[in-house]
């Protein structure tokens, strides 16, 4: 879970840099960044409290985040005469970290066991 936290936090950093850049004229990107930070925090708390559904909601939210930021990057890039490689690199780095966070979220047996239901013998 620590690896997922570090990857998601790194992605949030890149998305924040993208949304706060002066060349990005879409204010919705700041709202999307704030929403992603807020809901991943809520879902990490839910995972810490061992709610099994939180992993699936986190996976879904990360996929929607990748799609939303990719769409915003295409919109920002299409409005500029200059291809804005710096803004595009920020979104690509953030989306790559989000995608890397999907691997342990979906494939980790330790995380699945941690979030799994308690049996009669466990405390």
PDB file of C-alpha atoms in Angstrom:
ATOM      1  CA  UNK A   1       0.000   0.000   0.000  1.00  0.00           C
ATOM      2  CA  UNK A   2       2.975   2.330   0.543  1.00  0.00           C
ATOM      3  CA  UNK A   3       4.093   1.914  -3.063  1.00  0.00           C
ATOM      4  CA  UNK A   4       0.619   2.807  -4.300  1.00  0.00           C
ATOM      5  CA  UNK A   5       0.593   5.847  -2.026  1.00  0.00           C
ATOM      6  CA  UNK A   6       3.960   7.056  -3.346  1.00  0.00           C
ATOM      7  CA  UNK A   7       2.960   6.534  -6.986  1.00  0.00           C
ATOM      8  CA  UNK A   8      -0.365   8.320  -6.557  1.00  0.00           C
ATOM      9  CA  UNK A   9       1.267  11.189  -4.664  1.00  0.00           C
ATOM     10  CA  UNK A  10       3.818  11.596  -7.455  1.00  0.00           C
ATOM     11  CA  UNK A  11       1.027  11.635 -10.025  1.00  0.00           C
ATOM     12  CA  UNK A  12      -0.788  14.305  -8.030  1.00  0.00           C
ATOM     13  CA  UNK A  13       2.354  16.435  -8.059  1.00  0.00           C
ATOM     14  CA  UNK A  14       2.569  16.287 -11.863  1.00  0.00           C
ATOM     15  CA  UNK A  15      -1.157  16.951 -12.247  1.00  0.00           C
ATOM     16  CA  UNK A  16      -0.895  19.935  -9.893  1.00  0.00           C
ATOM     17  CA  UNK A  17       2.001  21.363 -11.911  1.00  0.00           C
ATOM     18  CA  UNK A  18      -0.084  20.889 -15.077  1.00  0.00           C
ATOM     19  CA  UNK A  19      -3.204  22.524 -13.675  1.00  0.00           C
ATOM     20  CA  UNK A  20      -1.384  25.484 -12.121  1.00  0.00           C
ATOM     21  CA  UNK A  21       0.682  26.327 -15.201  1.00  0.00           C
ATOM     22  CA  UNK A  22      -0.047  29.743 -16.717  1.00  0.00           C
ATOM     23  CA  UNK A  23      -0.385  28.256 -20.228  1.00  0.00           C
ATOM     24  CA  UNK A  24      -3.219  25.992 -19.100  1.00  0.00           C
ATOM     25  CA  UNK A  25      -6.370  28.075 -19.515  1.00  0.00           C
ATOM     26  CA  UNK A  26      -8.826  25.385 -18.395  1.00  0.00           C
ATOM     27  CA  UNK A  27      -9.831  26.036 -14.772  1.00  0.00           C
ATOM     28  CA  UNK A  28     -11.562  22.648 -14.674  1.00  0.00           C
ATOM     29  CA  UNK A  29      -8.111  21.058 -14.480  1.00  0.00           C
ATOM     30  CA  UNK A  30      -7.610  22.563 -11.016  1.00  0.00           C
ATOM     31  CA  UNK A  31     -10.945  21.128  -9.910  1.00  0.00           C
ATOM     32  CA  UNK A  32     -10.047  17.729 -11.351  1.00  0.00           C
ATOM     33  CA  UNK A  33      -6.723  17.810  -9.518  1.00  0.00           C
ATOM     34  CA  UNK A  34      -8.398  18.767  -6.236  1.00  0.00           C
ATOM     35  CA  UNK A  35     -11.037  16.052  -6.713  1.00  0.00           C
ATOM     36  CA  UNK A  36      -8.423  13.391  -7.394  1.00  0.00           C
ATOM     37  CA  UNK A  37      -6.392  14.384  -4.340  1.00  0.00           C
ATOM     38  CA  UNK A  38      -9.481  14.458  -2.137  1.00  0.00           C
ATOM     39  CA  UNK A  39     -10.950  11.156  -3.251  1.00  0.00           C
ATOM     40  CA  UNK A  40      -7.709   9.213  -3.272  1.00  0.00           C
ATOM     41  CA  UNK A  41      -7.163  10.408   0.299  1.00  0.00           C
ATOM     42  CA  UNK A  42     -10.636   9.242   1.275  1.00  0.00           C
ATOM     43  CA  UNK A  43     -10.056   5.906  -0.436  1.00  0.00           C
ATOM     44  CA  UNK A  44      -6.658   5.429   1.217  1.00  0.00           C
ATOM     45  CA  UNK A  45      -8.318   5.974   4.595  1.00  0.00           C
ATOM     46  CA  UNK A  46     -10.994   3.456   3.630  1.00  0.00           C
ATOM     47  CA  UNK A  47      -8.294   0.984   2.612  1.00  0.00           C
ATOM     48  CA  UNK A  48      -6.506   1.567   5.926  1.00  0.00           C
ATOM     49  CA  UNK A  49      -9.786   0.776   7.689  1.00  0.00           C
ATOM     50  CA  UNK A  50      -9.902  -2.430   5.627  1.00  0.00           C
ATOM     51  CA  UNK A  51     -12.942  -1.766   3.466  1.00  0.00           C
ATOM     52  CA  UNK A  52     -12.615  -4.182   0.547  1.00  0.00           C
ATOM     53  CA  UNK A  53     -14.669  -2.090  -1.862  1.00  0.00           C
ATOM     54  CA  UNK A  54     -12.207   0.813  -1.613  1.00  0.00           C
ATOM     55  CA  UNK A  55      -9.647  -0.927  -3.808  1.00  0.00           C
ATOM     56  CA  UNK A  56     -12.146  -1.300  -6.660  1.00  0.00           C
ATOM     57  CA  UNK A  57     -13.319   2.295  -6.345  1.00  0.00           C
ATOM     58  CA  UNK A  58      -9.679   3.450  -6.335  1.00  0.00           C
ATOM     59  CA  UNK A  59      -8.970   1.482  -9.530  1.00  0.00           C
ATOM     60  CA  UNK A  60     -12.033   3.018 -11.203  1.00  0.00           C
ATOM     61  CA  UNK A  61     -11.172   6.521 -10.025  1.00  0.00           C
ATOM     62  CA  UNK A  62      -7.602   6.226 -11.293  1.00  0.00           C
ATOM     63  CA  UNK A  63      -8.845   5.107 -14.719  1.00  0.00           C
ATOM     64  CA  UNK A  64     -11.239   8.067 -14.888  1.00  0.00           C
ATOM     65  CA  UNK A  65      -8.412  10.378 -13.749  1.00  0.00           C
ATOM     66  CA  UNK A  66      -6.130   9.146 -16.527  1.00  0.00           C
ATOM     67  CA  UNK A  67      -8.889   9.705 -19.066  1.00  0.00           C
ATOM     68  CA  UNK A  68      -9.817  13.146 -17.747  1.00  0.00           C
ATOM     69  CA  UNK A  69      -6.287  14.498 -17.632  1.00  0.00           C
ATOM     70  CA  UNK A  70      -5.492  13.032 -21.041  1.00  0.00           C
ATOM     71  CA  UNK A  71      -8.542  14.763 -22.489  1.00  0.00           C
ATOM     72  CA  UNK A  72      -7.528  18.064 -20.897  1.00  0.00           C
ATOM     73  CA  UNK A  73      -3.988  17.699 -22.235  1.00  0.00           C
ATOM     74  CA  UNK A  74      -5.337  17.176 -25.745  1.00  0.00           C
ATOM     75  CA  UNK A  75      -7.592  20.218 -25.425  1.00  0.00           C
ATOM     76  CA  UNK A  76      -4.770  22.425 -24.137  1.00  0.00           C
ATOM     77  CA  UNK A  77      -2.435  21.168 -26.826  1.00  0.00           C
ATOM     78  CA  UNK A  78      -4.953  21.703 -29.649  1.00  0.00           C
ATOM     79  CA  UNK A  79      -5.533  25.364 -28.719  1.00  0.00           C
ATOM     80  CA  UNK A  80      -1.884  26.341 -28.879  1.00  0.00           C
ATOM     81  CA  UNK A  81       0.248  27.121 -31.895  1.00  0.00           C
ATOM     82  CA  UNK A  82       3.226  25.781 -29.968  1.00  0.00           C
ATOM     83  CA  UNK A  83       2.756  22.064 -29.161  1.00  0.00           C
ATOM     84  CA  UNK A  84       3.455  22.760 -25.443  1.00  0.00           C
ATOM     85  CA  UNK A  85       5.731  19.784 -24.821  1.00  0.00           C
ATOM     86  CA  UNK A  86       6.251  20.762 -21.164  1.00  0.00           C
ATOM     87  CA  UNK A  87       2.538  20.554 -20.313  1.00  0.00           C
ATOM     88  CA  UNK A  88       2.162  17.342 -22.271  1.00  0.00           C
ATOM     89  CA  UNK A  89       5.125  15.788 -20.438  1.00  0.00           C
ATOM     90  CA  UNK A  90       3.565  16.676 -17.074  1.00  0.00           C
ATOM     91  CA  UNK A  91       0.338  14.876 -17.957  1.00  0.00           C
ATOM     92  CA  UNK A  92       2.182  11.895 -19.442  1.00  0.00           C
ATOM     93  CA  UNK A  93       4.310  11.541 -16.296  1.00  0.00           C
ATOM     94  CA  UNK A  94       1.252  11.808 -14.029  1.00  0.00           C
ATOM     95  CA  UNK A  95      -0.749   9.330 -16.108  1.00  0.00           C
ATOM     96  CA  UNK A  96       2.196   6.924 -16.173  1.00  0.00           C
ATOM     97  CA  UNK A  97       2.464   7.018 -12.374  1.00  0.00           C
ATOM     98  CA  UNK A  98      -1.290   6.466 -12.104  1.00  0.00           C
ATOM     99  CA  UNK A  99      -1.003   3.505 -14.482  1.00  0.00           C
ATOM    100  CA  UNK A 100       1.884   2.074 -12.455  1.00  0.00           C
ATOM    101  CA  UNK A 101      -0.258   2.384  -9.317  1.00  0.00           C
ATOM    102  CA  UNK A 102      -2.886   0.208 -10.988  1.00  0.00           C
ATOM    103  CA  UNK A 103      -0.517  -2.766 -11.073  1.00  0.00           C
ATOM    104  CA  UNK A 104      -0.204  -3.362  -7.310  1.00  0.00           C
ATOM    105  CA  UNK A 105      -3.815  -2.316  -6.758  1.00  0.00           C
ATOM    106  CA  UNK A 106      -5.092  -4.997  -9.087  1.00  0.00           C
ATOM    107  CA  UNK A 107      -2.469  -7.738  -8.782  1.00  0.00           C
ATOM    108  CA  UNK A 108      -1.154  -7.632  -5.211  1.00  0.00           C
ATOM    109  CA  UNK A 109      -2.174 -10.687  -3.240  1.00  0.00           C
ATOM    110  CA  UNK A 110      -0.939  -9.070  -0.009  1.00  0.00           C
ATOM    111  CA  UNK A 111      -3.231  -6.097  -0.544  1.00  0.00           C
ATOM    112  CA  UNK A 112      -6.092  -8.417  -1.455  1.00  0.00           C
ATOM    113  CA  UNK A 113      -5.498 -10.363   1.766  1.00  0.00           C
ATOM    114  CA  UNK A 114      -5.248  -7.144   3.812  1.00  0.00           C
ATOM    115  CA  UNK A 115      -8.575  -5.882   2.443  1.00  0.00           C
ATOM    116  CA  UNK A 116     -10.270  -9.275   2.448  1.00  0.00           C
ATOM    117  CA  UNK A 117     -13.028 -10.264   4.843  1.00  0.00           C
ATOM    118  CA  UNK A 118     -12.084 -11.375   8.322  1.00  0.00           C
ATOM    119  CA  UNK A 119     -12.621 -15.004   9.150  1.00  0.00           C
ATOM    120  CA  UNK A 120     -13.549 -16.440  12.520  1.00  0.00           C
ATOM    121  CA  UNK A 121      -9.931 -17.122  13.527  1.00  0.00           C
ATOM    122  CA  UNK A 122      -8.500 -13.689  12.617  1.00  0.00           C
ATOM    123  CA  UNK A 123      -8.413 -10.534  14.682  1.00  0.00           C
TER     124      UNK A 123
END
